[in-house]
PDB file of C-alpha atoms in Angstrom:
ATOM      1  CA  UNK A  23      26.117  -8.524 -39.513  1.00 50.00           C
ATOM      2  CA  UNK A  24      23.334  -7.221 -36.804  1.00 60.00           C
ATOM      3  CA  UNK A  25      24.371  -8.539 -33.359  1.00 78.00           C
ATOM      4  CA  UNK A  26      23.180 -11.692 -31.768  1.00 88.00           C
ATOM      5  CA  UNK A  27      20.166 -10.648 -29.117  1.00 94.00           C
ATOM      6  CA  UNK A  28      21.227 -11.442 -25.679  1.00 97.00           C
ATOM      7  CA  UNK A  29      18.447 -12.548 -22.856  1.00 98.00           C
ATOM      8  CA  UNK A  30      18.924 -13.977 -19.527  1.00 98.00           C
ATOM      9  CA  UNK A  31      16.276 -16.417 -17.723  1.00 98.00           C
ATOM     10  CA  UNK A  32      16.623 -16.259 -13.706  1.00 98.00           C
ATOM     11  CA  UNK A  33      14.993 -19.357 -12.732  1.00 98.00           C
ATOM     12  CA  UNK A  34      13.442 -18.985  -9.357  1.00 97.00           C
ATOM     13  CA  UNK A  35      12.311 -22.949  -8.947  1.00 94.00           C
ATOM     14  CA  UNK A  36      14.535 -25.969  -9.241  1.00 93.00           C
ATOM     15  CA  UNK A  37      13.205 -28.424 -12.734  1.00 92.00           C
ATOM     16  CA  UNK A  38      10.764 -31.123 -11.558  1.00 90.00           C
ATOM     17  CA  UNK A  39      11.518 -34.353 -12.514  1.00 92.00           C
ATOM     18  CA  UNK A  40       8.532 -34.035 -15.122  1.00 93.00           C
ATOM     19  CA  UNK A  41       9.845 -31.168 -16.514  1.00 93.00           C
ATOM     20  CA  UNK A  42      13.267 -32.532 -16.883  1.00 95.00           C
ATOM     21  CA  UNK A  43      12.140 -35.568 -18.909  1.00 95.00           C
ATOM     22  CA  UNK A  44       9.241 -34.009 -21.205  1.00 94.00           C
ATOM     23  CA  UNK A  45      11.307 -30.866 -22.062  1.00 95.00           C
ATOM     24  CA  UNK A  46      14.923 -30.999 -20.492  1.00 96.00           C
ATOM     25  CA  UNK A  47      14.005 -28.436 -17.916  1.00 95.00           C
ATOM     26  CA  UNK A  48      12.610 -25.082 -17.612  1.00 96.00           C
ATOM     27  CA  UNK A  49      14.919 -23.510 -19.465  1.00 96.00           C
ATOM     28  CA  UNK A  50      13.757 -25.203 -22.621  1.00 97.00           C
ATOM     29  CA  UNK A  51      10.215 -24.052 -21.567  1.00 96.00           C
ATOM     30  CA  UNK A  52      10.824 -20.298 -21.028  1.00 97.00           C
ATOM     31  CA  UNK A  53      12.693 -20.369 -24.238  1.00 97.00           C
ATOM     32  CA  UNK A  54      10.617 -22.355 -26.486  1.00 96.00           C
ATOM     33  CA  UNK A  55       7.529 -19.486 -25.325  1.00 96.00           C
ATOM     34  CA  UNK A  56       9.563 -16.312 -25.508  1.00 97.00           C
ATOM     35  CA  UNK A  57      12.601 -17.374 -27.763  1.00 96.00           C
ATOM     36  CA  UNK A  58      13.406 -16.671 -31.260  1.00 95.00           C
ATOM     37  CA  UNK A  59      15.602 -18.462 -33.479  1.00 94.00           C
ATOM     38  CA  UNK A  60      19.186 -16.989 -33.708  1.00 94.00           C
ATOM     39  CA  UNK A  61      19.098 -15.540 -30.132  1.00 96.00           C
ATOM     40  CA  UNK A  62      21.279 -16.544 -27.123  1.00 97.00           C
ATOM     41  CA  UNK A  63      19.633 -17.479 -24.100  1.00 98.00           C
ATOM     42  CA  UNK A  64      21.303 -17.933 -20.580  1.00 98.00           C
ATOM     43  CA  UNK A  65      19.878 -19.333 -17.363  1.00 98.00           C
ATOM     44  CA  UNK A  66      20.806 -18.652 -13.648  1.00 98.00           C
ATOM     45  CA  UNK A  67      19.554 -20.631 -11.453  1.00 97.00           C
ATOM     46  CA  UNK A  68      19.062 -18.104  -8.554  1.00 98.00           C
ATOM     47  CA  UNK A  69      17.121 -20.352  -6.154  1.00 97.00           C
ATOM     48  CA  UNK A  70      20.620 -22.190  -5.971  1.00 97.00           C
ATOM     49  CA  UNK A  71      22.376 -18.842  -5.684  1.00 97.00           C
ATOM     50  CA  UNK A  72      23.464 -18.690  -8.954  1.00 98.00           C
ATOM     51  CA  UNK A  73      23.672 -14.907 -10.442  1.00 98.00           C
ATOM     52  CA  UNK A  74      25.374 -13.161 -13.205  1.00 97.00           C
ATOM     53  CA  UNK A  75      28.458 -10.899 -12.380  1.00 95.00           C
ATOM     54  CA  UNK A  76      27.069  -7.448 -12.234  1.00 93.00           C
ATOM     55  CA  UNK A  77      29.336  -6.094 -14.938  1.00 95.00           C
ATOM     56  CA  UNK A  78      27.697  -8.469 -17.488  1.00 96.00           C
ATOM     57  CA  UNK A  79      24.480  -7.315 -16.890  1.00 98.00           C
ATOM     58  CA  UNK A  80      24.821  -4.471 -19.895  1.00 97.00           C
ATOM     59  CA  UNK A  81      25.163  -7.212 -22.530  1.00 97.00           C
ATOM     60  CA  UNK A  82      21.908  -8.577 -22.359  1.00 97.00           C
ATOM     61  CA  UNK A  83      19.131  -7.018 -24.382  1.00 96.00           C
ATOM     62  CA  UNK A  84      16.416  -8.359 -21.391  1.00 97.00           C
ATOM     63  CA  UNK A  85      15.498 -10.507 -18.699  1.00 98.00           C
ATOM     64  CA  UNK A  86      12.579 -12.898 -17.804  1.00 98.00           C
ATOM     65  CA  UNK A  87      12.486 -14.149 -13.776  1.00 98.00           C
ATOM     66  CA  UNK A  88      10.470 -17.124 -13.319  1.00 97.00           C
ATOM     67  CA  UNK A  89       7.679 -18.289 -10.673  1.00 96.00           C
ATOM     68  CA  UNK A  90       8.855 -19.969  -7.595  1.00 95.00           C
ATOM     69  CA  UNK A  91       7.220 -21.784  -4.773  1.00 92.00           C
ATOM     70  CA  UNK A  92       9.092 -19.178  -2.655  1.00 94.00           C
ATOM     71  CA  UNK A  93       7.486 -16.108  -0.940  1.00 94.00           C
ATOM     72  CA  UNK A  94       8.372 -12.874  -2.865  1.00 96.00           C
ATOM     73  CA  UNK A  95       7.937 -11.075   0.421  1.00 95.00           C
ATOM     74  CA  UNK A  96      10.890 -13.286   2.251  1.00 96.00           C
ATOM     75  CA  UNK A  97      14.795 -12.538   3.321  1.00 95.00           C
ATOM     76  CA  UNK A  98      16.202 -15.415   2.217  1.00 97.00           C
ATOM     77  CA  UNK A  99      20.055 -14.488   0.773  1.00 97.00           C
ATOM     78  CA  UNK A 100      19.494 -15.257  -2.961  1.00 98.00           C
ATOM     79  CA  UNK A 101      15.696 -13.063  -2.588  1.00 98.00           C
ATOM     80  CA  UNK A 102      17.798 -10.517  -1.162  1.00 98.00           C
ATOM     81  CA  UNK A 103      20.465 -10.777  -3.803  1.00 98.00           C
ATOM     82  CA  UNK A 104      17.873 -11.094  -6.950  1.00 98.00           C
ATOM     83  CA  UNK A 105      15.989  -7.697  -5.192  1.00 98.00           C
ATOM     84  CA  UNK A 106      19.303  -6.215  -5.487  1.00 98.00           C
ATOM     85  CA  UNK A 107      20.098  -7.081  -9.496  1.00 98.00           C
ATOM     86  CA  UNK A 108      16.520  -6.310 -10.044  1.00 98.00           C
ATOM     87  CA  UNK A 109      16.941  -2.410  -8.756  1.00 98.00           C
ATOM     88  CA  UNK A 110      20.278  -2.425 -11.091  1.00 98.00           C
ATOM     89  CA  UNK A 111      18.247  -3.574 -13.943  1.00 98.00           C
ATOM     90  CA  UNK A 112      15.671  -1.073 -13.271  1.00 98.00           C
ATOM     91  CA  UNK A 113      18.022   1.804 -12.651  1.00 97.00           C
ATOM     92  CA  UNK A 114      19.895   0.283 -15.926  1.00 97.00           C
ATOM     93  CA  UNK A 115      16.332   0.494 -17.528  1.00 97.00           C
ATOM     94  CA  UNK A 116      16.784  -3.163 -19.334  1.00 98.00           C
ATOM     95  CA  UNK A 117      13.674  -4.753 -20.347  1.00 98.00           C
ATOM     96  CA  UNK A 118      12.543  -7.146 -17.371  1.00 98.00           C
ATOM     97  CA  UNK A 119       9.192  -9.685 -17.864  1.00 98.00           C
ATOM     98  CA  UNK A 120       8.412 -10.879 -14.172  1.00 98.00           C
ATOM     99  CA  UNK A 121       6.401 -14.156 -14.255  1.00 98.00           C
ATOM    100  CA  UNK A 122       4.474 -14.647 -10.747  1.00 96.00           C
ATOM    101  CA  UNK A 123       7.025 -14.537  -8.345  1.00 97.00           C
ATOM    102  CA  UNK A 124       9.050 -12.531 -10.642  1.00 98.00           C
ATOM    103  CA  UNK A 125       5.866 -10.233 -10.742  1.00 98.00           C
ATOM    104  CA  UNK A 126       6.120 -10.093  -7.592  1.00 98.00           C
ATOM    105  CA  UNK A 127       9.720  -9.008  -6.743  1.00 98.00           C
ATOM    106  CA  UNK A 128       9.310  -6.491  -9.296  1.00 98.00           C
ATOM    107  CA  UNK A 129       6.554  -4.807  -7.316  1.00 98.00           C
ATOM    108  CA  UNK A 130       8.483  -5.611  -4.011  1.00 98.00           C
ATOM    109  CA  UNK A 131      11.909  -3.714  -5.442  1.00 98.00           C
ATOM    110  CA  UNK A 132      10.174  -0.592  -6.890  1.00 98.00           C
ATOM    111  CA  UNK A 133       8.330   0.052  -3.352  1.00 97.00           C
ATOM    112  CA  UNK A 134       4.644  -2.170  -3.528  1.00 97.00           C
ATOM    113  CA  UNK A 135       3.505  -4.005  -0.999  1.00 97.00           C
ATOM    114  CA  UNK A 136       3.413  -8.420  -1.492  1.00 97.00           C
ATOM    115  CA  UNK A 137       2.047 -10.831   0.116  1.00 96.00           C
ATOM    116  CA  UNK A 138      -0.599 -13.681   1.188  1.00 95.00           C
ATOM    117  CA  UNK A 139      -3.319 -13.343  -1.350  1.00 94.00           C
ATOM    118  CA  UNK A 140      -6.451 -11.827   0.440  1.00 94.00           C
ATOM    119  CA  UNK A 141      -8.920 -14.236  -1.024  1.00 94.00           C
ATOM    120  CA  UNK A 142      -6.697 -17.501  -1.226  1.00 90.00           C
ATOM    121  CA  UNK A 143      -4.694 -19.292  -3.634  1.00 90.00           C
ATOM    122  CA  UNK A 144      -5.500 -19.914  -7.072  1.00 93.00           C
ATOM    123  CA  UNK A 145      -4.738 -23.357  -9.101  1.00 93.00           C
ATOM    124  CA  UNK A 146      -6.676 -23.319 -12.388  1.00 95.00           C
ATOM    125  CA  UNK A 147      -6.954 -21.540 -16.256  1.00 96.00           C
ATOM    126  CA  UNK A 148      -8.356 -18.637 -15.598  1.00 96.00           C
ATOM    127  CA  UNK A 149      -9.678 -15.231 -17.334  1.00 97.00           C
ATOM    128  CA  UNK A 150      -8.157 -11.820 -16.338  1.00 98.00           C
ATOM    129  CA  UNK A 151     -10.046  -8.702 -17.691  1.00 98.00           C
ATOM    130  CA  UNK A 152      -7.772  -6.133 -19.564  1.00 97.00           C
ATOM    131  CA  UNK A 153      -7.640  -2.410 -18.732  1.00 96.00           C
ATOM    132  CA  UNK A 154      -7.823  -1.069 -22.605  1.00 93.00           C
ATOM    133  CA  UNK A 155      -7.603   2.454 -21.361  1.00 92.00           C
ATOM    134  CA  UNK A 156      -4.548   1.975 -19.897  1.00 94.00           C
ATOM    135  CA  UNK A 157      -2.804   0.354 -22.821  1.00 92.00           C
ATOM    136  CA  UNK A 158      -1.378   2.514 -26.132  1.00 84.00           C
ATOM    137  CA  UNK A 159      -2.698   1.075 -28.989  1.00 78.00           C
ATOM    138  CA  UNK A 160       0.132  -0.049 -31.154  1.00 80.00           C
ATOM    139  CA  UNK A 161       2.447  -0.763 -28.239  1.00 89.00           C
ATOM    140  CA  UNK A 162       3.507  -4.547 -27.563  1.00 92.00           C
ATOM    141  CA  UNK A 163      -0.192  -5.316 -27.091  1.00 93.00           C
ATOM    142  CA  UNK A 164      -0.763  -4.876 -30.853  1.00 89.00           C
ATOM    143  CA  UNK A 165      -3.977  -3.133 -32.323  1.00 86.00           C
ATOM    144  CA  UNK A 166      -6.227  -5.572 -31.614  1.00 87.00           C
ATOM    145  CA  UNK A 167      -6.619  -5.661 -27.546  1.00 92.00           C
ATOM    146  CA  UNK A 168      -8.755  -8.476 -26.350  1.00 94.00           C
ATOM    147  CA  UNK A 169     -11.546  -7.438 -23.455  1.00 96.00           C
ATOM    148  CA  UNK A 170     -10.258 -10.712 -21.411  1.00 97.00           C
ATOM    149  CA  UNK A 171      -7.178 -13.180 -21.774  1.00 97.00           C
ATOM    150  CA  UNK A 172      -7.630 -16.997 -20.328  1.00 97.00           C
ATOM    151  CA  UNK A 173      -3.930 -17.629 -18.760  1.00 98.00           C
ATOM    152  CA  UNK A 174      -3.092 -20.393 -16.321  1.00 97.00           C
ATOM    153  CA  UNK A 175      -2.852 -19.455 -12.935  1.00 96.00           C
ATOM    154  CA  UNK A 176      -1.081 -21.161 -10.017  1.00 93.00           C
ATOM    155  CA  UNK A 177      -0.264 -18.705  -6.726  1.00 92.00           C
ATOM    156  CA  UNK A 178      -0.789 -18.028  -3.285  1.00 92.00           C
ATOM    157  CA  UNK A 179       0.713 -14.760  -2.786  1.00 94.00           C
ATOM    158  CA  UNK A 180      -0.031 -11.240  -4.665  1.00 96.00           C
ATOM    159  CA  UNK A 181       0.604  -7.706  -5.040  1.00 97.00           C
ATOM    160  CA  UNK A 182      -1.336  -5.736  -1.934  1.00 96.00           C
ATOM    161  CA  UNK A 183      -0.448  -2.530  -2.971  1.00 96.00           C
ATOM    162  CA  UNK A 184       1.635  -1.260  -6.708  1.00 96.00           C
ATOM    163  CA  UNK A 185       4.563   0.630  -6.565  1.00 96.00           C
ATOM    164  CA  UNK A 186       4.092   4.493  -7.713  1.00 95.00           C
ATOM    165  CA  UNK A 187       4.049   4.868 -10.917  1.00 95.00           C
ATOM    166  CA  UNK A 188       3.301   1.166 -12.092  1.00 97.00           C
ATOM    167  CA  UNK A 189      -0.128   0.854 -14.577  1.00 96.00           C
ATOM    168  CA  UNK A 190      -2.625  -1.948 -13.322  1.00 97.00           C
ATOM    169  CA  UNK A 191      -3.072  -3.514 -17.368  1.00 97.00           C
ATOM    170  CA  UNK A 192      -5.193  -6.403 -16.329  1.00 98.00           C
ATOM    171  CA  UNK A 193      -7.242  -7.443 -13.255  1.00 97.00           C
ATOM    172  CA  UNK A 194      -9.898 -10.457 -12.292  1.00 97.00           C
ATOM    173  CA  UNK A 195     -12.476 -11.263  -9.815  1.00 94.00           C
ATOM    174  CA  UNK A 196     -10.022 -12.349  -7.131  1.00 94.00           C
ATOM    175  CA  UNK A 197      -6.954 -10.115  -7.438  1.00 95.00           C
ATOM    176  CA  UNK A 198      -6.895  -6.487  -8.349  1.00 95.00           C
ATOM    177  CA  UNK A 199      -3.366  -6.686 -10.258  1.00 97.00           C
ATOM    178  CA  UNK A 200      -3.041  -9.281 -12.678  1.00 97.00           C
ATOM    179  CA  UNK A 201      -0.779  -7.416 -15.039  1.00 98.00           C
ATOM    180  CA  UNK A 202       1.196  -4.095 -14.516  1.00 98.00           C
ATOM    181  CA  UNK A 203       3.844  -1.922 -16.230  1.00 97.00           C
ATOM    182  CA  UNK A 204       6.185   0.759 -15.388  1.00 97.00           C
ATOM    183  CA  UNK A 205       7.322   2.680 -17.743  1.00 94.00           C
ATOM    184  CA  UNK A 206       8.588   0.878 -20.853  1.00 93.00           C
ATOM    185  CA  UNK A 207      11.132  -1.556 -19.170  1.00 97.00           C
ATOM    186  CA  UNK A 208       9.198  -3.369 -16.620  1.00 98.00           C
ATOM    187  CA  UNK A 209       6.479  -6.138 -17.368  1.00 98.00           C
ATOM    188  CA  UNK A 210       4.516  -8.345 -15.324  1.00 98.00           C
ATOM    189  CA  UNK A 211       2.193 -11.048 -15.450  1.00 98.00           C
ATOM    190  CA  UNK A 212       0.882 -12.427 -12.516  1.00 97.00           C
ATOM    191  CA  UNK A 213      -0.485 -15.632 -14.644  1.00 97.00           C
ATOM    192  CA  UNK A 214       1.921 -18.256 -16.419  1.00 97.00           C
ATOM    193  CA  UNK A 215       2.097 -17.798 -19.892  1.00 97.00           C
ATOM    194  CA  UNK A 216       4.638 -20.607 -20.425  1.00 97.00           C
ATOM    195  CA  UNK A 217       2.468 -23.230 -18.496  1.00 95.00           C
ATOM    196  CA  UNK A 218       0.777 -25.154 -20.588  1.00 94.00           C
ATOM    197  CA  UNK A 219      -1.894 -27.959 -19.854  1.00 94.00           C
ATOM    198  CA  UNK A 220       0.401 -30.985 -19.558  1.00 94.00           C
ATOM    199  CA  UNK A 221       2.959 -28.900 -16.865  1.00 94.00           C
ATOM    200  CA  UNK A 222      -0.720 -27.318 -14.957  1.00 94.00           C
ATOM    201  CA  UNK A 223      -1.618 -31.144 -14.146  1.00 95.00           C
ATOM    202  CA  UNK A 224       1.206 -32.458 -13.346  1.00 94.00           C
ATOM    203  CA  UNK A 225       1.995 -29.695 -10.882  1.00 94.00           C
ATOM    204  CA  UNK A 226      -1.731 -30.284  -9.535  1.00 94.00           C
ATOM    205  CA  UNK A 227      -0.943 -34.014  -8.844  1.00 95.00           C
ATOM    206  CA  UNK A 228       2.513 -33.319  -7.301  1.00 93.00           C
ATOM    207  CA  UNK A 229       0.670 -30.811  -4.887  1.00 91.00           C
ATOM    208  CA  UNK A 230      -2.095 -33.097  -4.203  1.00 93.00           C
ATOM    209  CA  UNK A 231       0.044 -35.687  -3.324  1.00 94.00           C
ATOM    210  CA  UNK A 232       2.446 -33.655  -0.942  1.00 91.00           C
ATOM    211  CA  UNK A 233      -0.709 -33.066   0.826  1.00 91.00           C
ATOM    212  CA  UNK A 234      -0.916 -29.223  -0.155  1.00 89.00           C
ATOM    213  CA  UNK A 235      -4.479 -29.345  -1.904  1.00 90.00           C
ATOM    214  CA  UNK A 236      -7.525 -31.361  -1.475  1.00 93.00           C
ATOM    215  CA  UNK A 237      -8.985 -33.541  -4.042  1.00 95.00           C
ATOM    216  CA  UNK A 238     -11.589 -31.137  -4.480  1.00 94.00           C
ATOM    217  CA  UNK A 239      -9.495 -28.445  -5.124  1.00 93.00           C
ATOM    218  CA  UNK A 240      -7.245 -30.896  -7.764  1.00 94.00           C
ATOM    219  CA  UNK A 241     -10.469 -31.894  -9.151  1.00 96.00           C
ATOM    220  CA  UNK A 242     -11.925 -28.784 -10.018  1.00 95.00           C
ATOM    221  CA  UNK A 243      -8.248 -27.343 -11.603  1.00 95.00           C
ATOM    222  CA  UNK A 244      -7.947 -29.566 -14.168  1.00 95.00           C
ATOM    223  CA  UNK A 245     -11.387 -28.785 -14.684  1.00 96.00           C
ATOM    224  CA  UNK A 246     -10.945 -25.324 -15.891  1.00 95.00           C
ATOM    225  CA  UNK A 247      -9.051 -26.826 -18.781  1.00 93.00           C
ATOM    226  CA  UNK A 248     -11.873 -28.888 -19.876  1.00 93.00           C
ATOM    227  CA  UNK A 249     -12.358 -28.046 -23.685  1.00 91.00           C
ATOM    228  CA  UNK A 250     -10.596 -24.845 -23.052  1.00 92.00           C
ATOM    229  CA  UNK A 251      -7.223 -23.670 -22.954  1.00 94.00           C
ATOM    230  CA  UNK A 252      -5.222 -20.488 -22.448  1.00 96.00           C
ATOM    231  CA  UNK A 253      -4.720 -17.853 -25.006  1.00 97.00           C
ATOM    232  CA  UNK A 254      -0.541 -18.760 -24.811  1.00 96.00           C
ATOM    233  CA  UNK A 255      -0.145 -17.790 -28.425  1.00 95.00           C
ATOM    234  CA  UNK A 256      -1.356 -14.407 -27.559  1.00 95.00           C
ATOM    235  CA  UNK A 257       0.529 -14.353 -24.507  1.00 97.00           C
ATOM    236  CA  UNK A 258       3.628 -15.162 -26.006  1.00 96.00           C
ATOM    237  CA  UNK A 259       3.463 -12.507 -28.862  1.00 95.00           C
ATOM    238  CA  UNK A 260       2.866  -9.515 -26.020  1.00 96.00           C
ATOM    239  CA  UNK A 261       5.616 -10.759 -23.775  1.00 97.00           C
ATOM    240  CA  UNK A 262       8.107 -10.947 -27.175  1.00 96.00           C
ATOM    241  CA  UNK A 263       6.900  -7.896 -28.091  1.00 95.00           C
ATOM    242  CA  UNK A 264       7.784  -6.249 -24.991  1.00 96.00           C
ATOM    243  CA  UNK A 265      11.297  -8.046 -24.586  1.00 96.00           C
ATOM    244  CA  UNK A 266      11.975  -7.118 -27.999  1.00 94.00           C
ATOM    245  CA  UNK A 267      10.782  -3.668 -28.406  1.00 88.00           C
ATOM    246  CA  UNK A 268       9.158  -4.840 -31.771  1.00 79.00           C
ATOM    247  CA  UNK A 269       6.057  -2.774 -32.350  1.00 69.00           C
ATOM    248  CA  UNK A 270       3.292  -4.637 -34.404  1.00 62.00           C
ATOM    249  CA  UNK A 271       2.315  -3.622 -38.021  1.00 55.00           C
ATOM    250  CA  UNK A 272      -1.067  -2.074 -38.618  1.00 47.00           C
TER     251      UNK A 272
END
């Protein structure tokens, strides 16, 4: 019998009422995007100080770090604890997929610099340009590598200086580091492969209601999805290939 693959999700954000009602929580959103039948997924609410014991880290085949409304460069106890765990996972060469806040945390742990986005926040569906020369054909990106990928973006911070040994895999007109990898075990994405139009629109409405953005920005964010969608299938495939060590067939 094949051993059941086990994955751990580090949730750096609480569930919104909408996500709880529509999907039963972010755990389900991530597992639906990155999980496969027969796998076991555990969630740890790291934002609330919930972490696995270090002795249990080895039983997992891979890890995913979610986005967060918190700044990746802050020194809250839970953020420092998360950095410690990620450092340990890096030493163990465990596969870690970092999304948005998670992407920045991995850069921080490896000695890069993260901070406020120099060209301002982003809240939209946007295109990122793939650095084809940095990607080995037949790697987790597959054999047909597109020139660009449409992805939902929602962030006010960015990776300002890449860690040593990191390879930029994608960039955009506003951000130099949209995707990067380090060796074969760390893969980081500034955008949100797991988000769909409904999740984006609900977040836009919520941050507008809370006064964090103006109506003009909210309207512009929604307009980016007029008749368009993220390349969710492709993003899902490359993330799964990475986490599970799959090499696509020719």
